[in-house]
């Protein structure tokens, strides 16, 4: 059969570029499908302090289970019982029973990282080139001089993916016209009156050009005990493209592109954020934002590539499609991509090309669907545009 490649177990070798959640989903799930996997991460240090809250979705739980992390929901996050929407004056617009579990980037990363182990996880490796000149072989070259070869290379290196830039340079994210200001506040630092009104709920508030939400997540070292958790808030604000470089210039004057991490935000923007909280937020959220010592920020961007597979190179997670955060689907989409890839490789163990052909269409469709869904939600919340019929 044309395109068929016979593979014994020792030949099933994959390179994963990117050691964050998408890369670790892929690494663990391909290993479960009897592949040898090497993960390459450009950061020189552990990543478990990054990011904020995540709404826990079934796909993430299943990916954890197949990675060997079969835990009850009570050990994966903080449960909320209600969704509450506040008016600008702090009164309640709506209060609905809608139970769910919120977790943190750090907790999911730690579970996946522990499952994968350190031996085949390589830090400080920045990809500089990908070569597919050999038959059925892909070669990755890193800035350290290290080279690796495999039958499959997975680009799970995020929204600013190097793999995507090398394989499909015209497919790049576009700015959505607004940013997400974010913060993590120790539970004990939240004012008592606010704790009474907002703990146990997934809370929201809207204003013109402004949308904020907040909920509890695991605390330091993934601590789930009451009193040791963190309050995670995300405040979406319209920000014209011409001021984006100034927002993304950190406290040391370095322009960081599309995000400024916790502790690096320029003081002037922190002060501006607190001033705008007085004008735009209900008192509950105002108190939380203004009590946050180190807010951080990320630009909201859109992306859904036309192709996720290029011969023996594929894109996974945010490298292929960046759903807006309103969908609560970025992490679950990466998990879905990895679960489906593992299933395809199991279904066609001796025909990698067929496995990739079978995998790609549904994953492309998922990325496009989430892009449309996220764009409609975001444009409605931030720009008051009615969703399409």
mmCIF file of N, CA and C in Angstrom, residues 133-245:
data_model
loop_
_atom_site.group_PDB
_atom_site.id
_atom_site.type_symbol
_atom_site.label_atom_id
_atom_site.label_comp_id
_atom_site.label_asym_id
_atom_site.label_seq_id
_atom_site.Cartn_x
_atom_site.Cartn_y
_atom_site.Cartn_z
ATOM 1 N N UNK A 133 14.090 15.761 5.047
ATOM 2 C CA UNK A 133 14.631 15.305 3.766
ATOM 3 C C UNK A 133 14.777 13.793 3.699
ATOM 4 N N UNK A 134 14.924 13.133 4.839
ATOM 5 C CA UNK A 134 15.058 11.682 4.838
ATOM 6 C C UNK A 134 13.712 10.997 4.720
ATOM 7 N N UNK A 135 13.655 9.788 4.145
ATOM 8 C CA UNK A 135 12.386 9.067 3.988
ATOM 9 C C UNK A 135 11.827 8.612 5.334
ATOM 10 N N UNK A 136 10.659 9.138 5.683
ATOM 11 C CA UNK A 136 10.005 8.721 6.916
ATOM 12 C C UNK A 136 10.699 9.162 8.177
ATOM 13 N N UNK A 137 11.622 10.108 8.082
ATOM 14 C CA UNK A 137 12.387 10.561 9.240
ATOM 15 C C UNK A 137 12.303 12.080 9.326
ATOM 16 N N UNK A 138 12.162 12.588 10.536
ATOM 17 C CA UNK A 138 12.209 14.029 10.768
ATOM 18 C C UNK A 138 13.341 14.307 11.749
ATOM 19 N N UNK A 139 14.100 15.364 11.464
ATOM 20 C CA UNK A 139 15.253 15.711 12.292
ATOM 21 C C UNK A 139 15.034 17.093 12.886
ATOM 22 N N UNK A 140 15.239 17.211 14.184
ATOM 23 C CA UNK A 140 15.116 18.483 14.890
ATOM 24 C C UNK A 140 16.498 18.961 15.305
ATOM 25 N N UNK A 141 16.759 20.247 15.079
ATOM 26 C CA UNK A 141 18.038 20.851 15.439
ATOM 27 C C UNK A 141 17.766 21.943 16.474
ATOM 28 N N UNK A 142 18.541 21.928 17.558
ATOM 29 C CA UNK A 142 18.348 22.872 18.654
ATOM 30 C C UNK A 142 19.537 23.819 18.760
ATOM 31 N N UNK A 143 19.308 24.969 19.404
ATOM 32 C CA UNK A 143 20.359 25.985 19.471
ATOM 33 C C UNK A 143 21.569 25.536 20.274
ATOM 34 N N UNK A 144 21.415 24.503 21.068
ATOM 35 C CA UNK A 144 22.537 23.961 21.838
ATOM 36 C C UNK A 144 23.493 23.153 20.972
ATOM 37 N N UNK A 145 23.071 22.881 19.728
ATOM 38 C CA UNK A 145 23.831 21.998 18.857
ATOM 39 C C UNK A 145 23.315 20.573 18.866
ATOM 40 N N UNK A 146 22.430 20.273 19.804
ATOM 41 C CA UNK A 146 21.858 18.929 19.881
ATOM 42 C C UNK A 146 20.936 18.682 18.688
ATOM 43 N N UNK A 147 20.972 17.470 18.158
ATOM 44 C CA UNK A 147 20.074 17.053 17.094
ATOM 45 C C UNK A 147 19.370 15.770 17.515
ATOM 46 N N UNK A 148 18.130 15.621 17.065
ATOM 47 C CA UNK A 148 17.357 14.419 17.372
ATOM 48 C C UNK A 148 16.600 13.986 16.129
ATOM 49 N N UNK A 149 16.449 12.679 15.961
ATOM 50 C CA UNK A 149 15.707 12.120 14.834
ATOM 51 C C UNK A 149 14.589 11.227 15.347
ATOM 52 N N UNK A 150 13.499 11.204 14.597
ATOM 53 C CA UNK A 150 12.365 10.371 14.983
ATOM 54 C C UNK A 150 11.470 10.160 13.771
ATOM 55 N N UNK A 151 10.463 9.305 13.953
ATOM 56 C CA UNK A 151 9.468 9.107 12.903
ATOM 57 C C UNK A 151 8.384 10.183 12.934
ATOM 58 N N UNK A 152 8.291 10.908 14.067
ATOM 59 C CA UNK A 152 7.220 11.883 14.236
ATOM 60 C C UNK A 152 7.726 13.030 15.099
ATOM 61 N N UNK A 153 7.410 14.257 14.688
ATOM 62 C CA UNK A 153 7.703 15.432 15.510
ATOM 63 C C UNK A 153 6.398 16.158 15.788
ATOM 64 N N UNK A 154 6.142 16.424 17.062
ATOM 65 C CA UNK A 154 4.916 17.093 17.494
ATOM 66 C C UNK A 154 5.270 18.489 17.970
ATOM 67 N N UNK A 155 4.719 19.493 17.308
ATOM 68 C CA UNK A 155 4.894 20.871 17.736
ATOM 69 C C UNK A 155 3.814 21.234 18.736
ATOM 70 N N UNK A 156 4.181 21.241 20.007
ATOM 71 C CA UNK A 156 3.256 21.607 21.085
ATOM 72 C C UNK A 156 3.844 22.793 21.835
ATOM 73 N N UNK A 157 4.384 23.733 21.067
ATOM 74 C CA UNK A 157 5.152 24.835 21.648
ATOM 75 C C UNK A 157 4.376 26.145 21.692
ATOM 76 N N UNK A 158 3.050 26.052 21.846
ATOM 77 C CA UNK A 158 2.249 27.208 22.204
ATOM 78 C C UNK A 158 1.870 28.133 21.072
ATOM 79 N N UNK A 159 1.223 29.249 21.466
ATOM 80 C CA UNK A 159 0.675 30.180 20.495
ATOM 81 C C UNK A 159 1.709 30.852 19.620
ATOM 82 N N UNK A 160 2.934 30.978 20.102
ATOM 83 C CA UNK A 160 4.020 31.564 19.304
ATOM 84 C C UNK A 160 4.946 30.473 18.782
ATOM 85 N N UNK A 161 4.367 29.370 18.369
ATOM 86 C CA UNK A 161 5.072 28.147 17.997
ATOM 87 C C UNK A 161 6.180 28.350 16.964
ATOM 88 N N UNK A 162 7.363 27.864 17.299
ATOM 89 C CA UNK A 162 8.464 27.834 16.337
ATOM 90 C C UNK A 162 8.213 26.781 15.269
ATOM 91 N N UNK A 163 7.664 25.640 15.669
ATOM 92 C CA UNK A 163 7.374 24.586 14.691
ATOM 93 C C UNK A 163 6.404 25.102 13.636
ATOM 94 N N UNK A 164 5.360 25.803 14.066
ATOM 95 C CA UNK A 164 4.400 26.354 13.101
ATOM 96 C C UNK A 164 5.067 27.374 12.186
ATOM 97 N N UNK A 165 5.904 28.223 12.747
ATOM 98 C CA UNK A 165 6.589 29.233 11.930
ATOM 99 C C UNK A 165 7.476 28.580 10.879
ATOM 100 N N UNK A 166 8.139 27.476 11.233
ATOM 101 C CA UNK A 166 9.004 26.788 10.282
ATOM 102 C C UNK A 166 8.210 26.043 9.215
ATOM 103 N N UNK A 167 7.096 25.448 9.617
ATOM 104 C CA UNK A 167 6.320 24.626 8.699
ATOM 105 C C UNK A 167 5.298 25.431 7.898
ATOM 106 N N UNK A 168 4.743 26.466 8.518
ATOM 107 C CA UNK A 168 3.662 27.231 7.883
ATOM 108 C C UNK A 168 3.793 28.698 8.277
ATOM 109 N N UNK A 169 4.782 29.396 7.716
ATOM 110 C CA UNK A 169 5.090 30.761 8.176
ATOM 111 C C UNK A 169 3.962 31.767 7.985
ATOM 112 N N UNK A 170 3.009 31.478 7.111
ATOM 113 C CA UNK A 170 1.904 32.417 6.887
ATOM 114 C C UNK A 170 0.777 32.255 7.908
ATOM 115 N N UNK A 171 0.820 31.209 8.704
ATOM 116 C CA UNK A 171 -0.238 30.957 9.693
ATOM 117 C C UNK A 171 0.206 31.497 11.048
ATOM 118 N N UNK A 172 -0.173 32.730 11.330
ATOM 119 C CA UNK A 172 0.225 33.365 12.581
ATOM 120 C C UNK A 172 -1.001 33.962 13.278
ATOM 121 N N UNK A 173 -0.978 34.047 14.608
ATOM 122 C CA UNK A 173 -2.128 34.585 15.342
ATOM 123 C C UNK A 173 -2.379 36.052 15.023
ATOM 124 N N UNK A 174 -3.634 36.454 15.160
ATOM 125 C CA UNK A 174 -4.023 37.852 14.995
ATOM 126 C C UNK A 174 -4.578 38.379 16.313
ATOM 127 N N UNK A 175 -4.328 39.655 16.577
ATOM 128 C CA UNK A 175 -4.767 40.279 17.826
ATOM 129 C C UNK A 175 -6.267 40.530 17.786
ATOM 130 N N UNK A 176 -6.950 40.204 18.881
ATOM 131 C CA UNK A 176 -8.407 40.288 18.938
ATOM 132 C C UNK A 176 -8.927 41.654 19.365
ATOM 133 N N UNK A 177 -8.040 42.559 19.795
ATOM 134 C CA UNK A 177 -8.470 43.900 20.169
ATOM 135 C C UNK A 177 -8.647 44.113 21.658
ATOM 136 N N UNK A 178 -8.309 43.110 22.461
ATOM 137 C CA UNK A 178 -8.406 43.285 23.911
ATOM 138 C C UNK A 178 -7.416 42.367 24.619
ATOM 139 N N UNK A 179 -7.199 42.667 25.893
ATOM 140 C CA UNK A 179 -6.234 41.914 26.693
ATOM 141 C C UNK A 179 -6.933 41.330 27.910
ATOM 142 N N UNK A 180 -6.273 40.366 28.529
ATOM 143 C CA UNK A 180 -6.740 39.789 29.791
ATOM 144 C C UNK A 180 -5.759 40.180 30.885
ATOM 145 N N UNK A 181 -6.203 41.054 31.777
ATOM 146 C CA UNK A 181 -5.451 41.334 32.996
ATOM 147 C C UNK A 181 -5.795 40.233 33.990
ATOM 148 N N UNK A 182 -4.790 39.721 34.685
ATOM 149 C CA UNK A 182 -5.028 38.559 35.534
ATOM 150 C C UNK A 182 -4.348 38.739 36.883
ATOM 151 N N UNK A 183 -4.846 37.991 37.851
ATOM 152 C CA UNK A 183 -4.223 38.038 39.161
ATOM 153 C C UNK A 183 -4.561 36.815 39.984
ATOM 154 N N UNK A 184 -3.676 36.496 40.911
ATOM 155 C CA UNK A 184 -3.868 35.413 41.870
ATOM 156 C C UNK A 184 -3.666 35.993 43.264
ATOM 157 N N UNK A 185 -4.694 35.881 44.091
ATOM 158 C CA UNK A 185 -4.687 36.500 45.410
ATOM 159 C C UNK A 185 -4.845 35.421 46.474
ATOM 160 N N UNK A 186 -3.942 35.367 47.469
ATOM 161 C CA UNK A 186 -4.118 34.381 48.543
ATOM 162 C C UNK A 186 -5.496 34.501 49.184
ATOM 163 N N UNK A 187 -6.081 33.373 49.458
ATOM 164 C CA UNK A 187 -7.437 33.334 49.992
ATOM 165 C C UNK A 187 -7.598 34.216 51.225
ATOM 166 N N UNK A 188 -6.617 34.197 52.108
ATOM 167 C CA UNK A 188 -6.726 34.967 53.350
ATOM 168 C C UNK A 188 -6.642 36.471 53.111
ATOM 169 N N UNK A 189 -6.138 36.887 51.921
ATOM 170 C CA UNK A 189 -6.017 38.314 51.621
ATOM 171 C C UNK A 189 -7.290 38.899 51.020
ATOM 172 N N UNK A 190 -8.253 38.051 50.701
ATOM 173 C CA UNK A 190 -9.534 38.536 50.183
ATOM 174 C C UNK A 190 -10.350 39.077 51.357
ATOM 175 N N UNK A 191 -10.871 40.305 51.263
ATOM 176 C CA UNK A 191 -11.655 40.860 52.371
ATOM 177 C C UNK A 191 -12.801 39.937 52.782
ATOM 178 N N UNK A 192 -13.081 39.897 54.084
ATOM 179 C CA UNK A 192 -14.054 38.947 54.627
ATOM 180 C C UNK A 192 -15.419 39.076 53.966
ATOM 181 N N UNK A 193 -15.885 40.301 53.733
ATOM 182 C CA UNK A 193 -17.210 40.480 53.132
ATOM 183 C C UNK A 193 -17.247 39.913 51.715
ATOM 184 N N UNK A 194 -16.142 40.078 51.000
ATOM 185 C CA UNK A 194 -16.070 39.550 49.639
ATOM 186 C C UNK A 194 -16.038 38.024 49.660
ATOM 187 N N UNK A 195 -15.319 37.458 50.611
ATOM 188 C CA UNK A 195 -15.292 35.994 50.726
ATOM 189 C C UNK A 195 -16.699 35.440 50.903
ATOM 190 N N UNK A 196 -17.487 36.090 51.718
ATOM 191 C CA UNK A 196 -18.853 35.618 51.970
ATOM 192 C C UNK A 196 -19.697 35.635 50.703
ATOM 193 N N UNK A 197 -19.477 36.614 49.844
ATOM 194 C CA UNK A 197 -20.312 36.766 48.652
ATOM 195 C C UNK A 197 -19.811 35.976 47.454
ATOM 196 N N UNK A 198 -18.489 35.734 47.375
ATOM 197 C CA UNK A 198 -17.933 35.204 46.137
ATOM 198 C C UNK A 198 -17.328 33.812 46.253
ATOM 199 N N UNK A 199 -16.972 33.367 47.435
ATOM 200 C CA UNK A 199 -16.411 32.028 47.552
ATOM 201 C C UNK A 199 -17.528 31.000 47.383
ATOM 202 N N UNK A 200 -17.221 29.930 46.666
ATOM 203 C CA UNK A 200 -18.227 28.925 46.352
ATOM 204 C C UNK A 200 -18.989 29.222 45.085
ATOM 205 N N UNK A 201 -18.670 30.354 44.441
ATOM 206 C CA UNK A 201 -19.328 30.705 43.190
ATOM 207 C C UNK A 201 -18.283 31.001 42.120
ATOM 208 N N UNK A 202 -18.705 30.870 40.889
ATOM 209 C CA UNK A 202 -17.954 31.338 39.730
ATOM 210 C C UNK A 202 -18.600 32.674 39.393
ATOM 211 N N UNK A 203 -17.881 33.766 39.652
ATOM 212 C CA UNK A 203 -18.494 35.094 39.630
ATOM 213 C C UNK A 203 -18.116 35.876 38.378
ATOM 214 N N UNK A 204 -19.034 36.739 37.928
ATOM 215 C CA UNK A 204 -18.848 37.544 36.730
ATOM 216 C C UNK A 204 -19.354 38.961 36.971
ATOM 217 N N UNK A 205 -18.856 39.894 36.157
ATOM 218 C CA UNK A 205 -19.422 41.241 36.084
ATOM 219 C C UNK A 205 -19.069 41.838 34.728
ATOM 220 N N UNK A 206 -20.021 42.557 34.142
ATOM 221 C CA UNK A 206 -19.832 43.159 32.823
ATOM 222 C C UNK A 206 -19.974 44.672 32.903
ATOM 223 N N UNK A 207 -19.259 45.355 32.019
ATOM 224 C CA UNK A 207 -19.362 46.797 31.856
ATOM 225 C C UNK A 207 -18.957 47.074 30.419
ATOM 226 N N UNK A 208 -19.198 48.268 29.933
ATOM 227 C CA UNK A 208 -18.843 48.574 28.556
ATOM 228 C C UNK A 208 -17.335 48.409 28.345
ATOM 229 N N UNK A 209 -16.969 47.545 27.393
ATOM 230 C CA UNK A 209 -15.557 47.290 27.116
ATOM 231 C C UNK A 209 -14.830 46.581 28.235
ATOM 232 N N UNK A 210 -15.574 45.906 29.108
ATOM 233 C CA UNK A 210 -14.981 45.294 30.296
ATOM 234 C C UNK A 210 -15.784 44.062 30.696
ATOM 235 N N UNK A 211 -15.075 42.982 30.992
ATOM 236 C CA UNK A 211 -15.717 41.753 31.470
ATOM 237 C C UNK A 211 -14.753 41.083 32.439
ATOM 238 N N UNK A 212 -15.211 40.780 33.645
ATOM 239 C CA UNK A 212 -14.340 40.174 34.652
ATOM 240 C C UNK A 212 -14.998 38.931 35.228
ATOM 241 N N UNK A 213 -14.170 37.973 35.605
ATOM 242 C CA UNK A 213 -14.651 36.759 36.255
ATOM 243 C C UNK A 213 -13.635 36.336 37.307
ATOM 244 N N UNK A 214 -14.089 35.500 38.246
ATOM 245 C CA UNK A 214 -13.183 35.049 39.290
ATOM 246 C C UNK A 214 -13.679 33.790 39.967
ATOM 247 N N UNK A 215 -12.723 33.011 40.505
ATOM 248 C CA UNK A 215 -13.062 31.772 41.197
ATOM 249 C C UNK A 215 -11.841 31.292 41.979
ATOM 250 N N UNK A 216 -12.070 30.388 42.909
ATOM 251 C CA UNK A 216 -10.993 29.804 43.706
ATOM 252 C C UNK A 216 -10.278 28.703 42.934
ATOM 253 N N UNK A 217 -8.953 28.620 43.143
ATOM 254 C CA UNK A 217 -8.134 27.567 42.545
ATOM 255 C C UNK A 217 -7.174 27.042 43.613
ATOM 256 N N UNK A 218 -6.497 25.922 43.350
ATOM 257 C CA UNK A 218 -5.505 25.434 44.312
ATOM 258 C C UNK A 218 -4.440 26.483 44.610
ATOM 259 N N UNK A 219 -3.900 26.420 45.818
ATOM 260 C CA UNK A 219 -2.915 27.395 46.250
ATOM 261 C C UNK A 219 -1.486 26.956 45.988
ATOM 262 N N UNK A 220 -0.557 27.551 46.720
ATOM 263 C CA UNK A 220 0.862 27.215 46.572
ATOM 264 C C UNK A 220 1.066 25.726 46.806
ATOM 265 N N UNK A 221 1.943 25.125 45.987
ATOM 266 C CA UNK A 221 2.201 23.681 46.057
ATOM 267 C C UNK A 221 0.925 22.875 45.858
ATOM 268 N N UNK A 222 -0.022 23.453 45.106
ATOM 269 C CA UNK A 222 -1.275 22.784 44.742
ATOM 270 C C UNK A 222 -2.128 22.433 45.961
ATOM 271 N N UNK A 223 -2.061 23.288 46.970
ATOM 272 C CA UNK A 223 -2.778 23.070 48.227
ATOM 273 C C UNK A 223 -4.275 23.321 48.029
ATOM 274 N N UNK A 224 -5.093 22.339 48.378
ATOM 275 C CA UNK A 224 -6.542 22.436 48.217
ATOM 276 C C UNK A 224 -7.272 22.711 49.528
ATOM 277 N N UNK A 225 -6.546 22.880 50.610
ATOM 278 C CA UNK A 225 -7.187 23.093 51.905
ATOM 279 C C UNK A 225 -7.789 24.497 51.993
ATOM 280 N N UNK A 226 -9.018 24.605 52.525
ATOM 281 C CA UNK A 226 -9.590 25.936 52.757
ATOM 282 C C UNK A 226 -8.639 26.792 53.590
ATOM 283 N N UNK A 227 -8.495 28.033 53.163
ATOM 284 C CA UNK A 227 -7.567 28.937 53.818
ATOM 285 C C UNK A 227 -6.203 28.983 53.163
ATOM 286 N N UNK A 228 -5.920 28.015 52.283
ATOM 287 C CA UNK A 228 -4.615 27.933 51.629
ATOM 288 C C UNK A 228 -4.728 28.050 50.106
ATOM 289 N N UNK A 229 -5.915 28.337 49.626
ATOM 290 C CA UNK A 229 -6.137 28.395 48.182
ATOM 291 C C UNK A 229 -5.871 29.814 47.651
ATOM 292 N N UNK A 230 -6.036 29.975 46.350
ATOM 293 C CA UNK A 230 -5.861 31.272 45.700
ATOM 294 C C UNK A 230 -7.161 31.682 45.026
ATOM 295 N N UNK A 231 -7.396 32.998 45.002
ATOM 296 C CA UNK A 231 -8.520 33.504 44.218
ATOM 297 C C UNK A 231 -7.967 33.986 42.885
ATOM 298 N N UNK A 232 -8.469 33.401 41.816
ATOM 299 C CA UNK A 232 -8.027 33.693 40.456
ATOM 300 C C UNK A 232 -9.039 34.619 39.788
ATOM 301 N N UNK A 233 -8.562 35.758 39.294
ATOM 302 C CA UNK A 233 -9.452 36.650 38.549
ATOM 303 C C UNK A 233 -8.861 36.968 37.181
ATOM 304 N N UNK A 234 -9.760 37.179 36.223
ATOM 305 C CA UNK A 234 -9.382 37.525 34.854
ATOM 306 C C UNK A 234 -10.273 38.684 34.421
ATOM 307 N N UNK A 235 -9.640 39.789 34.032
ATOM 308 C CA UNK A 235 -10.382 40.994 33.658
ATOM 309 C C UNK A 235 -10.041 41.348 32.210
ATOM 310 N N UNK A 236 -11.028 41.183 31.330
ATOM 311 C CA UNK A 236 -10.851 41.501 29.914
ATOM 312 C C UNK A 236 -11.159 42.978 29.686
ATOM 313 N N UNK A 237 -10.222 43.655 29.016
ATOM 314 C CA UNK A 237 -10.380 45.073 28.729
ATOM 315 C C UNK A 237 -9.987 45.350 27.284
ATOM 316 N N UNK A 238 -10.772 46.178 26.612
ATOM 317 C CA UNK A 238 -10.430 46.600 25.253
ATOM 318 C C UNK A 238 -9.120 47.390 25.297
ATOM 319 N N UNK A 239 -8.230 47.095 24.350
ATOM 320 C CA UNK A 239 -6.936 47.781 24.264
ATOM 321 C C UNK A 239 -6.557 47.898 22.792
ATOM 322 N N UNK A 240 -6.585 49.101 22.226
ATOM 323 C CA UNK A 240 -6.238 49.267 20.811
ATOM 324 C C UNK A 240 -4.839 48.744 20.504
ATOM 325 N N UNK A 241 -4.664 48.310 19.280
ATOM 326 C CA UNK A 241 -3.396 47.709 18.861
ATOM 327 C C UNK A 241 -2.212 48.648 19.076
ATOM 328 N N UNK A 242 -2.424 49.960 18.904
ATOM 329 C CA UNK A 242 -1.282 50.875 18.977
ATOM 330 C C UNK A 242 -0.726 51.033 20.390
ATOM 331 N N UNK A 243 -1.514 50.676 21.422
ATOM 332 C CA UNK A 243 -0.961 50.764 22.780
ATOM 333 C C UNK A 243 -0.483 49.412 23.302
ATOM 334 N N UNK A 244 -0.717 48.354 22.533
ATOM 335 C CA UNK A 244 -0.328 47.020 22.997
ATOM 336 C C UNK A 244 1.170 46.917 23.302
ATOM 337 N N UNK A 245 2.063 47.450 22.447
ATOM 338 C CA UNK A 245 3.493 47.354 22.791
ATOM 339 C C UNK A 245 3.838 48.010 24.120
#
